[in-house]
Amino acid sequence: MTNGYDLLRIVPKNNALDTPVIDQLTSMMTAALRKCRRVSCEHGITTCSCGVRDSGEELILQGETGSLITTSLCVHFLAFHRDEVPSIELAKVANLRYGTAEPTVEELVYPQAIGSAPDRVACR
Ligand SMILES: [Zn+2]
């Protein structure tokens, strides 16, 4: 595991929303996701309550008070499980300073497919 503060490492319990929430926060998280450092980890693949799987990596961002650690499900959680994201996690996203970007289908529902970046490094 990497040292840092968790960001959107939540465990949704419900089905995905029928209509994804693509707003400022989702766009901010998308831009940050594209600039994170990816670290392969041994904890394996995480599967969301709706069946979407992550890439099995920790994604590391530089926040204002240290590193933020999230997963490739972060955009998916904001878009499809917004009703289950705690307000403190929304506040952390609002403090990101990576600009905004429109999420792709892969970032929303196939995050496991974007985990093959050649610059991945292994944990430990
Ligand atoms: Zn989900």
GROMACS .gro file of N, CA and C and ligand atoms in nm:
model
  373
    1MET      N    1   0.083  -0.119   0.000
    1MET     CA    2   0.000   0.000   0.000
    1MET      C    3   0.087   0.126   0.000
    2THR      N    4   0.035   0.228  -0.059
    2THR     CA    5   0.105   0.354  -0.068
    2THR      C    6   0.055   0.446   0.042
    3ASN      N    7   0.144   0.529   0.096
    3ASN     CA    8   0.102   0.623   0.199
    3ASN      C    9   0.033   0.744   0.137
    4GLY      N   10  -0.071   0.791   0.202
    4GLY     CA   11  -0.143   0.907   0.153
    4GLY      C   12  -0.285   0.905   0.203
    5TYR      N   13  -0.362   1.002   0.159
    5TYR     CA   14  -0.501   1.012   0.202
    5TYR      C   15  -0.592   0.947   0.099
    6ASP      N   16  -0.690   0.874   0.146
    6ASP     CA   17  -0.785   0.811   0.056
    6ASP      C   18  -0.874   0.915  -0.010
    7LEU      N   19  -0.904   0.892  -0.136
    7LEU     CA   20  -0.997   0.976  -0.211
    7LEU      C   21  -1.093   0.885  -0.284
    8LEU      N   22  -1.219   0.893  -0.251
    8LEU     CA   23  -1.323   0.816  -0.319
    8LEU      C   24  -1.297   0.666  -0.313
    9ARG      N   25  -1.238   0.621  -0.207
    9ARG     CA   26  -1.222   0.475  -0.191
    9ARG      C   27  -1.341   0.428  -0.109
   10ILE      N   28  -1.456   0.434  -0.172
   10ILE     CA   29  -1.581   0.401  -0.106
   10ILE      C   30  -1.630   0.266  -0.154
   11VAL      N   31  -1.731   0.215  -0.089
   11VAL     CA   32  -1.791   0.087  -0.127
   11VAL      C   33  -1.940   0.110  -0.147
   12PRO      N   34  -1.981   0.139  -0.270
   12PRO     CA   35  -2.125   0.157  -0.294
   12PRO      C   36  -2.202   0.029  -0.264
   13LYS      N   37  -2.326   0.047  -0.225
   13LYS     CA   38  -2.411  -0.069  -0.193
   13LYS      C   39  -2.524  -0.086  -0.293
   14ASN      N   40  -2.556   0.021  -0.364
   14ASN     CA   41  -2.674   0.018  -0.450
   14ASN      C   42  -2.637   0.001  -0.597
   15ASN      N   43  -2.739  -0.017  -0.678
   15ASN     CA   44  -2.720  -0.022  -0.823
   15ASN      C   45  -2.679   0.116  -0.873
   16ALA      N   46  -2.620   0.117  -0.991
   16ALA     CA   47  -2.581   0.244  -1.053
   16ALA      C   48  -2.704   0.327  -1.087
   17LEU      N   49  -2.689   0.459  -1.082
   17LEU     CA   50  -2.796   0.548  -1.126
   17LEU      C   51  -2.824   0.524  -1.274
   18ASP      N   52  -2.949   0.542  -1.313
   18ASP     CA   53  -2.984   0.522  -1.454
   18ASP      C   54  -2.915   0.624  -1.544
   19THR      N   55  -2.905   0.746  -1.494
   19THR     CA   56  -2.843   0.854  -1.571
   19THR      C   57  -2.719   0.902  -1.495
   20PRO      N   58  -2.601   0.892  -1.557
   20PRO     CA   59  -2.480   0.937  -1.487
   20PRO      C   60  -2.481   1.087  -1.461
   21VAL      N   61  -2.421   1.126  -1.350
   21VAL     CA   62  -2.408   1.268  -1.316
   21VAL      C   63  -2.276   1.317  -1.374
   22ILE      N   64  -2.285   1.391  -1.485
   22ILE     CA   65  -2.165   1.448  -1.547
   22ILE      C   66  -2.168   1.598  -1.521
   23ASP      N   67  -2.106   1.640  -1.414
   23ASP     CA   68  -2.107   1.781  -1.377
   23ASP      C   69  -1.964   1.827  -1.351
   24GLN      N   70  -1.951   1.939  -1.285
   24GLN     CA   71  -1.818   1.996  -1.258
   24GLN      C   72  -1.730   1.898  -1.180
   25LEU      N   73  -1.785   1.833  -1.077
   25LEU     CA   74  -1.705   1.742  -0.996
   25LEU      C   75  -1.660   1.621  -1.076
   26THR      N   76  -1.749   1.563  -1.154
   26THR     CA   77  -1.712   1.448  -1.237
   26THR      C   78  -1.605   1.490  -1.337
   27SER      N   79  -1.619   1.608  -1.395
   27SER     CA   80  -1.521   1.658  -1.492
   27SER      C   81  -1.385   1.685  -1.426
   28MET      N   82  -1.388   1.736  -1.305
   28MET     CA   83  -1.263   1.761  -1.233
   28MET      C   84  -1.192   1.630  -1.199
   29MET      N   85  -1.270   1.529  -1.159
   29MET     CA   86  -1.211   1.400  -1.125
   29MET      C   87  -1.155   1.333  -1.250
   30THR      N   88  -1.223   1.351  -1.363
   30THR     CA   89  -1.176   1.293  -1.489
   30THR      C   90  -1.040   1.351  -1.527
   31ALA      N   91  -1.027   1.483  -1.519
   31ALA     CA   92  -0.900   1.547  -1.554
   31ALA      C   93  -0.789   1.499  -1.461
   32ALA      N   94  -0.821   1.484  -1.333
   32ALA     CA   95  -0.722   1.437  -1.236
   32ALA      C   96  -0.682   1.293  -1.265
   33LEU      N   97  -0.782   1.210  -1.298
   33LEU     CA   98  -0.755   1.069  -1.328
   33LEU      C   99  -0.652   1.055  -1.440
   34ARG      N  100  -0.660   1.142  -1.537
   34ARG     CA  101  -0.571   1.135  -1.653
   34ARG      C  102  -0.428   1.179  -1.619
   35LYS      N  103  -0.413   1.246  -1.506
   35LYS     CA  104  -0.280   1.296  -1.471
   35LYS      C  105  -0.220   1.222  -1.352
   36CYS      N  106  -0.288   1.120  -1.305
   36CYS     CA  107  -0.239   1.051  -1.186
   36CYS      C  108  -0.123   0.958  -1.221
   37ARG      N  109  -0.055   0.917  -1.118
   37ARG     CA  110   0.048   0.814  -1.133
   37ARG      C  111  -0.017   0.682  -1.095
   38ARG      N  112   0.004   0.579  -1.175
   38ARG     CA  113  -0.060   0.449  -1.153
   38ARG      C  114   0.038   0.351  -1.092
   39VAL      N  115  -0.005   0.284  -0.988
   39VAL     CA  116   0.079   0.188  -0.920
   39VAL      C  117   0.005   0.055  -0.914
   40SER      N  118   0.063  -0.048  -0.972
   40SER     CA  119   0.003  -0.181  -0.964
   40SER      C  120   0.011  -0.232  -0.821
   41CYS      N  121  -0.095  -0.294  -0.776
   41CYS     CA  122  -0.096  -0.344  -0.639
   41CYS      C  123  -0.144  -0.487  -0.632
   42GLU      N  124  -0.123  -0.546  -0.516
   42GLU     CA  125  -0.154  -0.687  -0.500
   42GLU      C  126  -0.293  -0.710  -0.445
   43HIS      N  127  -0.367  -0.603  -0.419
   43HIS     CA  128  -0.499  -0.624  -0.361
   43HIS      C  129  -0.599  -0.675  -0.463
   44GLY      N  130  -0.559  -0.676  -0.588
   44GLY     CA  131  -0.643  -0.733  -0.692
   44GLY      C  132  -0.750  -0.638  -0.741
   45ILE      N  133  -0.838  -0.693  -0.819
   45ILE     CA  134  -0.944  -0.615  -0.883
   45ILE      C  135  -1.057  -0.591  -0.783
   46THR      N  136  -1.106  -0.468  -0.778
   46THR     CA  137  -1.224  -0.436  -0.698
   46THR      C  138  -1.344  -0.428  -0.791
   47THR      N  139  -1.453  -0.490  -0.749
   47THR     CA  140  -1.576  -0.486  -0.828
   47THR      C  141  -1.679  -0.402  -0.757
   48CYS      N  142  -1.735  -0.304  -0.827
   48CYS     CA  143  -1.839  -0.217  -0.772
   48CYS      C  144  -1.968  -0.296  -0.752
   49SER      N  145  -2.057  -0.241  -0.673
   49SER     CA  146  -2.186  -0.307  -0.646
   49SER      C  147  -2.267  -0.328  -0.774
   50CYS      N  148  -2.238  -0.250  -0.877
   50CYS     CA  149  -2.312  -0.263  -1.003
   50CYS      C  150  -2.241  -0.355  -1.102
   51GLY      N  151  -2.124  -0.407  -1.063
   51GLY     CA  152  -2.055  -0.501  -1.149
   51GLY      C  153  -1.937  -0.445  -1.226
   52VAL      N  154  -1.919  -0.314  -1.225
   52VAL     CA  155  -1.806  -0.252  -1.294
   52VAL      C  156  -1.679  -0.281  -1.214
   53ARG      N  157  -1.571  -0.314  -1.285
   53ARG     CA  158  -1.446  -0.351  -1.219
   53ARG      C  159  -1.338  -0.244  -1.239
   54ASP      N  160  -1.251  -0.231  -1.140
   54ASP     CA  161  -1.142  -0.134  -1.154
   54ASP      C  162  -1.021  -0.200  -1.220
   55SER      N  163  -0.914  -0.124  -1.233
   55SER     CA  164  -0.795  -0.173  -1.303
   55SER      C  165  -0.699  -0.246  -1.211
   56GLY      N  166  -0.730  -0.255  -1.082
   56GLY     CA  167  -0.640  -0.322  -0.990
   56GLY      C  168  -0.518  -0.240  -0.956
   57GLU      N  169  -0.529  -0.110  -0.971
   57GLU     CA  170  -0.416  -0.021  -0.943
   57GLU      C  171  -0.455   0.082  -0.839
   58GLU      N  172  -0.353   0.137  -0.773
   58GLU     CA  173  -0.375   0.257  -0.694
   58GLU      C  174  -0.337   0.374  -0.783
   59LEU      N  175  -0.419   0.478  -0.780
   59LEU     CA  176  -0.393   0.598  -0.858
   59LEU      C  177  -0.356   0.709  -0.761
   60ILE      N  178  -0.243   0.771  -0.784
   60ILE     CA  179  -0.189   0.867  -0.688
   60ILE      C  180  -0.188   1.007  -0.748
   61LEU      N  181  -0.246   1.100  -0.675
   61LEU     CA  182  -0.253   1.239  -0.714
   61LEU      C  183  -0.186   1.324  -0.608
   62GLN      N  184  -0.134   1.438  -0.650
   62GLN     CA  185  -0.078   1.529  -0.552
   62GLN      C  186  -0.186   1.627  -0.509
   63GLY      N  187  -0.227   1.621  -0.384
   63GLY     CA  188  -0.326   1.713  -0.331
   63GLY      C  189  -0.259   1.828  -0.258
   64GLU      N  190  -0.339   1.916  -0.202
   64GLU     CA  191  -0.284   2.034  -0.134
   64GLU      C  192  -0.211   1.997  -0.006
   65THR      N  193  -0.253   1.888   0.059
   65THR     CA  194  -0.193   1.852   0.187
   65THR      C  195  -0.125   1.716   0.182
   66GLY      N  196  -0.090   1.670   0.063
   66GLY     CA  197  -0.022   1.541   0.051
   66GLY      C  198  -0.080   1.460  -0.062
   67SER      N  199  -0.034   1.336  -0.071
   67SER     CA  200  -0.081   1.249  -0.178
   67SER      C  201  -0.223   1.202  -0.153
   68LEU      N  202  -0.301   1.194  -0.259
   68LEU     CA  203  -0.435   1.139  -0.254
   68LEU      C  204  -0.431   1.008  -0.331
   69ILE      N  205  -0.490   0.904  -0.273
   69ILE     CA  206  -0.488   0.773  -0.335
   69ILE      C  207  -0.630   0.733  -0.369
   70THR      N  208  -0.651   0.699  -0.494
   70THR     CA  209  -0.784   0.660  -0.537
   70THR      C  210  -0.773   0.536  -0.625
   71THR      N  211  -0.882   0.499  -0.688
   71THR     CA  212  -0.883   0.385  -0.780
   71THR      C  213  -0.940   0.431  -0.913
   72SER      N  214  -0.929   0.347  -1.011
   72SER     CA  215  -0.982   0.383  -1.143
   72SER      C  216  -1.134   0.387  -1.145
   73LEU      N  217  -1.199   0.352  -1.034
   73LEU     CA  218  -1.344   0.364  -1.024
   73LEU      C  219  -1.388   0.504  -0.980
   74CYS      N  220  -1.294   0.596  -0.957
   74CYS     CA  221  -1.329   0.725  -0.898
   74CYS      C  222  -1.429   0.802  -0.985
   75VAL      N  223  -1.409   0.803  -1.115
   75VAL     CA  224  -1.502   0.876  -1.203
   75VAL      C  225  -1.637   0.803  -1.207
   76HIS      N  226  -1.631   0.672  -1.212
   76HIS     CA  227  -1.754   0.591  -1.211
   76HIS      C  228  -1.835   0.619  -1.085
   77PHE      N  229  -1.770   0.624  -0.971
   77PHE     CA  230  -1.843   0.649  -0.845
   77PHE      C  231  -1.915   0.784  -0.849
   78LEU      N  232  -1.845   0.887  -0.897
   78LEU     CA  233  -1.906   1.020  -0.901
   78LEU      C  234  -2.023   1.025  -0.998
   79ALA      N  235  -2.010   0.955  -1.109
   79ALA     CA  236  -2.113   0.962  -1.213
   79ALA      C  237  -2.232   0.870  -1.182
   80PHE      N  238  -2.205   0.749  -1.136
   80PHE     CA  239  -2.311   0.651  -1.123
   80PHE      C  240  -2.353   0.619  -0.979
   81HIS      N  241  -2.278   0.667  -0.882
   81HIS     CA  242  -2.314   0.642  -0.741
   81HIS      C  243  -2.308   0.772  -0.661
   82ARG      N  244  -2.339   0.883  -0.725
   82ARG     CA  245  -2.328   1.013  -0.660
   82ARG      C  246  -2.408   1.018  -0.531
   83ASP      N  247  -2.524   0.951  -0.530
   83ASP     CA  248  -2.609   0.952  -0.411
   83ASP      C  249  -2.544   0.880  -0.292
   84GLU      N  250  -2.438   0.804  -0.317
   84GLU     CA  251  -2.372   0.731  -0.208
   84GLU      C  252  -2.236   0.790  -0.172
   85VAL      N  253  -2.192   0.892  -0.243
   85VAL     CA  254  -2.061   0.952  -0.215
   85VAL      C  255  -2.074   1.049  -0.098
   86PRO      N  256  -2.001   1.026   0.011
   86PRO     CA  257  -2.009   1.116   0.127
   86PRO      C  258  -1.966   1.258   0.091
   87SER      N  259  -2.025   1.356   0.158
   87SER     CA  260  -1.994   1.496   0.126
   87SER      C  261  -1.847   1.529   0.148
   88ILE      N  262  -1.782   1.461   0.241
   88ILE     CA  263  -1.639   1.490   0.262
   88ILE      C  264  -1.557   1.447   0.141
   89GLU      N  265  -1.599   1.342   0.073
   89GLU     CA  266  -1.528   1.299  -0.049
   89GLU      C  267  -1.555   1.398  -0.162
   90LEU      N  268  -1.677   1.449  -0.170
   90LEU     CA  269  -1.709   1.550  -0.272
   90LEU      C  270  -1.625   1.675  -0.250
   91ALA      N  271  -1.604   1.710  -0.124
   91ALA     CA  272  -1.522   1.828  -0.093
   91ALA      C  273  -1.378   1.807  -0.136
   92LYS      N  274  -1.326   1.685  -0.120
   92LYS     CA  275  -1.188   1.657  -0.164
   92LYS      C  276  -1.177   1.673  -0.316
   93VAL      N  277  -1.277   1.625  -0.388
   93VAL     CA  278  -1.276   1.638  -0.534
   93VAL      C  279  -1.280   1.786  -0.572
   94ALA      N  280  -1.362   1.863  -0.502
   94ALA     CA  281  -1.376   2.006  -0.532
   94ALA      C  282  -1.245   2.081  -0.513
   95ASN      N  283  -1.153   2.024  -0.433
   95ASN     CA  284  -1.024   2.089  -0.409
   95ASN      C  285  -0.916   2.048  -0.508
   96LEU      N  286  -0.946   1.955  -0.597
   96LEU     CA  287  -0.846   1.913  -0.696
   96LEU      C  288  -0.817   2.030  -0.791
   97ARG      N  289  -0.695   2.039  -0.836
   97ARG     CA  290  -0.654   2.148  -0.925
   97ARG      C  291  -0.592   2.092  -1.053
   98TYR      N  292  -0.667   2.013  -1.124
   98TYR     CA  293  -0.619   1.955  -1.249
   98TYR      C  294  -0.702   2.000  -1.368
   99GLY      N  295  -0.792   2.093  -1.348
   99GLY     CA  296  -0.879   2.138  -1.456
   99GLY      C  297  -0.998   2.044  -1.470
  100THR      N  298  -1.060   2.044  -1.587
  100THR     CA  299  -1.176   1.960  -1.612
  100THR      C  300  -1.159   1.888  -1.745
  101ALA      N  301  -1.228   1.776  -1.758
  101ALA     CA  302  -1.228   1.700  -1.883
  101ALA      C  303  -1.356   1.618  -1.889
  102GLU      N  304  -1.405   1.594  -2.008
  102GLU     CA  305  -1.526   1.515  -2.024
  102GLU      C  306  -1.490   1.367  -2.018
  103PRO      N  307  -1.555   1.290  -1.934
  103PRO     CA  308  -1.518   1.148  -1.923
  103PRO      C  309  -1.554   1.067  -2.047
  104THR      N  310  -1.470   0.970  -2.078
  104THR     CA  311  -1.498   0.878  -2.187
  104THR      C  312  -1.583   0.762  -2.134
  105VAL      N  313  -1.638   0.683  -2.224
  105VAL     CA  314  -1.714   0.565  -2.184
  105VAL      C  315  -1.625   0.471  -2.102
  106GLU      N  316  -1.497   0.458  -2.142
  106GLU     CA  317  -1.406   0.370  -2.069
  106GLU      C  318  -1.389   0.419  -1.925
  107GLU      N  319  -1.374   0.549  -1.909
  107GLU     CA  320  -1.353   0.603  -1.774
  107GLU      C  321  -1.479   0.587  -1.689
  108LEU      N  322  -1.594   0.586  -1.752
  108LEU     CA  323  -1.720   0.576  -1.678
  108LEU      C  324  -1.755   0.432  -1.642
  109VAL      N  325  -1.745   0.342  -1.739
  109VAL     CA  326  -1.796   0.206  -1.716
  109VAL      C  327  -1.699   0.092  -1.746
  110TYR      N  328  -1.581   0.123  -1.801
  110TYR     CA  329  -1.483   0.017  -1.825
  110TYR      C  330  -1.346   0.057  -1.771
  111PRO      N  331  -1.340   0.100  -1.645
  111PRO     CA  332  -1.210   0.149  -1.596
  111PRO      C  333  -1.101   0.042  -1.595
  112GLN      N  334  -1.139  -0.086  -1.597
  112GLN     CA  335  -1.035  -0.190  -1.600
  112GLN      C  336  -0.959  -0.187  -1.732
  113ALA      N  337  -1.022  -0.132  -1.836
  113ALA     CA  338  -0.960  -0.130  -1.968
  113ALA      C  339  -0.853  -0.023  -1.982
  114ILE      N  340  -0.852   0.073  -1.890
  114ILE     CA  341  -0.752   0.181  -1.902
  114ILE      C  342  -0.636   0.158  -1.807
  115GLY      N  343  -0.626   0.038  -1.756
  115GLY     CA  344  -0.519   0.009  -1.659
  115GLY      C  345  -0.396  -0.050  -1.722
  116SER      N  346  -0.379  -0.036  -1.851
  116SER     CA  347  -0.265  -0.099  -1.916
  116SER      C  348  -0.164   0.003  -1.967
  117ALA      N  349  -0.161   0.118  -1.903
  117ALA     CA  350  -0.066   0.222  -1.943
  117ALA      C  351   0.077   0.170  -1.928
  118PRO      N  352   0.163   0.195  -2.027
  118PRO     CA  353   0.298   0.139  -2.022
  118PRO      C  354   0.383   0.197  -1.910
  119ASP      N  355   0.343   0.309  -1.853
  119ASP     CA  356   0.427   0.370  -1.749
  119ASP      C  357   0.389   0.324  -1.609
  120ARG      N  358   0.309   0.219  -1.601
  120ARG     CA  359   0.274   0.167  -1.469
  120ARG      C  360   0.399   0.117  -1.397
  121VAL      N  361   0.399   0.135  -1.270
  121VAL     CA  362   0.507   0.080  -1.188
  121VAL      C  363   0.446  -0.008  -1.081
  122ALA      N  364   0.521  -0.102  -1.035
  122ALA     CA  365   0.468  -0.196  -0.936
  122ALA      C  366   0.485  -0.143  -0.795
  123CYS      N  367   0.389  -0.175  -0.709
  123CYS     CA  368   0.401  -0.147  -0.566
  123CYS      C  369   0.520  -0.225  -0.512
  124ARG      N  370   0.593  -0.167  -0.424
  124ARG     CA  371   0.707  -0.229  -0.357
  124ARG      C  372   0.816  -0.273  -0.454
  125ZN      ZN  373  -2.087   0.101  -0.986
   0.00000   0.00000   0.00000
